Coordinates of N, CA and C in Angstrom, one line a residue:
M1 N -21.2 18.3 20.8 CA -21.9 19.5 20.3 C -23.4 19.4 20.6
D2 N -24.0 18.2 20.5 CA -25.4 18.1 20.8 C -25.7 18.3 22.3
E3 N -24.8 17.9 23.1 CA -24.9 18.1 24.6 C -24.9 19.6 24.9
E4 N -24.1 20.3 24.2 CA -24.0 21.8 24.4 C -25.4 22.4 24.0
M5 N -25.9 22.0 22.9 CA -27.2 22.5 22.5 C -28.3 22.2 23.5
D6 N -28.3 21.0 24.0 CA -29.3 20.6 25.0 C -29.3 21.5 26.3
K7 N -28.1 21.9 26.6 CA -27.9 22.7 27.9 C -28.4 24.1 27.7
K8 N -28.5 24.6 26.5 CA -28.9 26.0 26.2 C -30.4 26.0 26.4
I9 N -30.9 27.0 27.1 CA -32.3 27.2 27.4 C -32.9 28.1 26.3
D10 N -34.0 27.6 25.8 CA -34.7 28.4 24.7 C -35.2 29.7 25.3
L11 N -34.9 30.8 24.7 CA -35.3 32.1 25.2 C -36.8 32.2 25.3
R12 N -37.6 31.6 24.4 CA -39.0 31.6 24.5 C -39.5 31.0 25.8
I13 N -38.9 29.9 26.2 CA -39.3 29.3 27.5 C -38.9 30.2 28.6
L14 N -37.8 30.9 28.6 CA -37.4 31.8 29.6 C -38.4 33.0 29.7
K15 N -38.8 33.5 28.6 CA -39.8 34.6 28.5 C -41.1 34.2 29.1
T16 N -41.5 33.0 28.7 CA -42.8 32.5 29.2 C -42.7 32.3 30.7
Q17 N -41.7 31.7 31.2 CA -41.5 31.5 32.7 C -41.5 32.9 33.4
K18 N -40.8 33.8 32.8 CA -40.7 35.1 33.5 C -42.1 35.8 33.5
K19 N -42.8 35.8 32.4 CA -44.1 36.4 32.3 C -45.1 35.7 33.3
L20 N -45.0 34.4 33.4 CA -45.9 33.7 34.4 C -45.5 34.1 35.8
T21 N -44.2 34.1 36.1 CA -43.8 34.4 37.5 C -44.2 35.8 37.9
L22 N -44.0 36.8 37.0 CA -44.4 38.2 37.3 C -45.9 38.3 37.5
A23 N -46.6 37.7 36.6 CA -48.1 37.7 36.7 C -48.6 37.1 38.0
F24 N -48.0 35.9 38.3 CA -48.4 35.2 39.5 C -48.1 36.0 40.8
K25 N -46.9 36.6 40.8 CA -46.6 37.4 42.0 C -47.5 38.6 42.1
E26 N -47.8 39.2 41.0 CA -48.7 40.4 41.1 C -50.1 39.9 41.5
M27 N -50.6 38.8 41.0 CA -51.9 38.4 41.3 C -52.0 38.0 42.8
M28 N -50.9 37.4 43.3 CA -50.9 37.0 44.7 C -51.0 38.2 45.7
Q29 N -50.8 39.4 45.2 CA -50.9 40.6 46.1 C -52.3 40.8 46.4
T30 N -53.2 40.4 45.6 CA -54.7 40.7 45.8 C -55.6 39.5 45.8
T31 N -55.1 38.4 45.4 CA -56.0 37.2 45.2 C -55.4 36.0 45.9
S32 N -56.2 35.2 46.5 CA -55.7 34.1 47.2 C -55.3 33.0 46.2
F33 N -54.4 32.2 46.6 CA -53.9 31.1 45.7 C -55.0 30.3 45.2
N34 N -55.9 29.9 46.0 CA -57.1 29.1 45.6 C -58.0 29.7 44.6
D35 N -58.0 31.0 44.6 CA -58.9 31.7 43.6 C -58.2 32.0 42.3
I36 N -56.9 31.8 42.2 CA -56.2 32.0 40.9 C -56.4 30.8 40.1
T37 N -56.9 31.1 38.8 CA -57.0 30.0 37.9 C -55.9 30.0 36.8
V38 N -55.7 28.9 36.2 CA -54.7 28.9 35.1 C -55.2 29.9 34.0
F39 N -56.4 29.9 33.7 CA -57.0 30.8 32.7 C -56.6 32.3 33.1
D40 N -56.9 32.7 34.4 CA -56.6 34.0 34.8 C -55.1 34.3 34.8
L41 N -54.3 33.4 35.2 CA -52.8 33.5 35.2 C -52.3 33.7 33.8
C42 N -52.8 32.9 32.9 CA -52.4 33.0 31.5 C -52.8 34.3 30.8
S43 N -54.0 34.7 31.2 CA -54.5 36.0 30.6 C -53.6 37.2 31.1
K44 N -53.3 37.2 32.4 CA -52.5 38.2 33.0 C -51.1 38.2 32.4
A45 N -50.5 37.0 32.2 CA -49.2 36.8 31.6 C -49.2 37.0 30.1
E46 N -50.3 37.1 29.5 CA -50.5 37.2 28.0 C -49.8 36.0 27.3
I47 N -50.1 34.8 27.8 CA -49.7 33.6 27.1 C -50.9 32.7 26.9
R48 N -50.8 31.7 26.0 CA -51.9 30.8 25.8 C -51.9 29.7 26.9
R49 N -53.0 29.2 27.2 CA -53.1 28.1 28.1 C -52.4 26.9 27.6
A50 N -52.4 26.7 26.3 CA -51.7 25.5 25.8 C -50.2 25.6 26.1
T51 N -49.7 26.9 26.0 CA -48.3 27.1 26.3 C -48.0 26.8 27.8
F52 N -48.9 27.2 28.7 CA -48.8 26.9 30.1 C -48.7 25.4 30.3
Y53 N -49.7 24.7 29.7 CA -49.7 23.2 29.9 C -48.6 22.5 29.2
K54 N -47.9 23.1 28.3 CA -46.8 22.5 27.7 C -45.6 22.4 28.7
H55 N -45.6 23.3 29.7 CA -44.5 23.4 30.7 C -44.9 22.9 32.1
F56 N -46.2 23.0 32.4 CA -46.7 22.7 33.8 C -48.0 21.9 33.7
K57 N -48.2 21.0 34.6 CA -49.4 20.2 34.6 C -50.6 20.9 35.2
D58 N -50.3 21.8 36.1 CA -51.4 22.6 36.7 C -50.8 23.8 37.5
K59 N -51.6 24.6 38.2 CA -51.0 25.7 38.9 C -50.2 25.3 40.1
N60 N -50.5 24.1 40.7 CA -49.7 23.6 41.8 C -48.3 23.3 41.3
D61 N -48.2 22.7 40.2 CA -46.9 22.3 39.6 C -46.1 23.6 39.3
F62 N -46.8 24.6 38.8 CA -46.1 25.9 38.5 C -45.6 26.5 39.9
F63 N -46.4 26.4 40.9 CA -46.0 27.0 42.2 C -44.8 26.3 42.7
V64 N -44.7 25.0 42.6 CA -43.5 24.2 43.0 C -42.3 24.7 42.2
Y65 N -42.5 24.9 40.9 CA -41.4 25.4 40.0 C -41.0 26.8 40.6
L66 N -41.9 27.6 40.9 CA -41.6 29.0 41.4 C -40.8 28.9 42.7
I67 N -41.1 28.1 43.6 CA -40.4 27.9 44.9 C -39.0 27.4 44.6
K68 N -38.8 26.5 43.7 CA -37.5 25.9 43.4 C -36.7 27.0 42.7
E69 N -37.2 27.8 41.9 CA -36.5 28.9 41.2 C -36.0 30.0 42.2
E70 N -36.9 30.3 43.2 CA -36.5 31.2 44.2 C -35.4 30.7 45.1
R71 N -35.4 29.4 45.4 CA -34.3 28.8 46.1 C -33.0 28.8 45.4
Q72 N -33.1 28.5 44.1 CA -31.9 28.5 43.2 C -31.3 29.9 43.1
N73 N -32.2 30.9 43.0 CA -31.7 32.3 42.8 C -31.0 32.7 44.1
F74 N -31.6 32.3 45.3 CA -30.9 32.6 46.5 C -29.6 32.0 46.6
E75 N -29.5 30.7 46.3 CA -28.2 30.0 46.3 C -27.2 30.6 45.4
A76 N -27.6 31.0 44.2 CA -26.7 31.6 43.3 C -26.2 32.9 43.8
K77 N -27.1 33.7 44.4 CA -26.6 35.0 45.0 C -25.6 34.7 46.2
S78 N -25.9 33.6 46.9 CA -25.0 33.3 48.0 C -23.6 32.9 47.5
W79 N -23.6 32.1 46.4 CA -22.3 31.7 45.9 C -21.5 32.9 45.4
R80 N -22.3 33.8 44.7 CA -21.6 35.1 44.2 C -21.1 35.9 45.4
A81 N -21.8 35.9 46.5 CA -21.4 36.7 47.7 C -20.3 36.0 48.4
G82 N -19.9 34.8 48.0 CA -18.9 34.0 48.7 C -19.2 33.3 50.0
L83 N -20.5 33.1 50.2 CA -21.0 32.4 51.4 C -20.7 30.9 51.2
D84 N -20.2 30.3 52.2 CA -20.1 28.9 52.3 C -21.4 28.3 52.7
F85 N -21.7 27.1 52.4 CA -23.0 26.5 52.8 C -22.7 25.9 54.2
N86 N -22.6 26.8 55.2 CA -22.4 26.5 56.6 C -23.4 27.3 57.4
K87 N -23.1 27.5 58.7 CA -24.0 28.3 59.5 C -24.3 29.7 59.0
E88 N -23.3 30.3 58.4 CA -23.5 31.7 57.8 C -24.5 31.6 56.7
F89 N -24.4 30.6 55.8 CA -25.3 30.4 54.7 C -26.7 30.3 55.2
Y90 N -26.9 29.4 56.1 CA -28.3 29.1 56.6 C -28.9 30.2 57.4
T91 N -28.0 31.0 58.1 CA -28.5 32.2 58.8 C -29.0 33.2 57.8
A92 N -28.2 33.4 56.7 CA -28.6 34.3 55.6 C -29.9 33.8 55.0
Y93 N -30.0 32.5 54.8 CA -31.1 31.9 54.1 C -32.4 32.2 54.9
V94 N -32.3 32.0 56.2 CA -33.5 32.3 57.1 C -33.9 33.7 57.1
W95 N -32.9 34.6 57.2 CA -33.1 36.0 57.1 C -33.7 36.5 55.8
N96 N -33.3 35.8 54.7 CA -33.8 36.1 53.4 C -35.3 35.7 53.4
I97 N -35.7 34.6 53.9 CA -37.1 34.2 54.0 C -37.9 35.1 54.8
I98 N -37.4 35.5 56.0 CA -38.1 36.5 56.8 C -38.3 37.8 56.1
D99 N -37.2 38.3 55.5 CA -37.3 39.5 54.7 C -38.4 39.4 53.6
N100 N -38.4 38.3 52.8 CA -39.3 38.2 51.8 C -40.8 38.1 52.3
L101 N -40.9 37.4 53.4 CA -42.3 37.3 54.0 C -42.8 38.7 54.5
S102 N -41.9 39.4 55.1 CA -42.3 40.7 55.6 C -42.5 41.8 54.6
T103 N -41.8 41.7 53.5 CA -42.0 42.7 52.4 C -43.1 42.3 51.4
N104 N -43.6 41.1 51.5 CA -44.6 40.6 50.6 C -45.8 40.1 51.4
I105 N -46.2 40.9 52.4 CA -47.2 40.4 53.4 C -48.5 40.0 52.7
E106 N -49.0 40.8 51.7 CA -50.2 40.4 51.0 C -50.1 39.1 50.2
F107 N -48.9 38.9 49.6 CA -48.6 37.7 49.0 C -48.8 36.5 50.0
V108 N -48.1 36.7 51.1 CA -48.1 35.6 52.1 C -49.5 35.4 52.6
N109 N -50.3 36.4 52.9 CA -51.6 36.3 53.4 C -52.5 35.5 52.4
N110 N -52.3 35.7 51.1 CA -53.1 35.1 50.1 C -52.6 33.7 49.9

């Protein structure tokens, strides 16, 4: 029973991560990564800095988390679409990256 409880993700954590992700992606449309501060990110996401630091050691750590989440989301979509992790999967993966880069050009430039 305890193992089951450990596997459940606290909804507060999910909300915090979602707020930070949305705020970060929005900020990256107009601001370079180097110019984004944890203070600004937390203000935009409407969370406390202490909450941010409870989950991440700095903005670089958060960025690594964000990249891992994007990869996991893509893999989950691929599994649901029935893609095997073969040439078809990796082709779709590359096209997904290209599509994301081209539709988020300001994000990429920043």
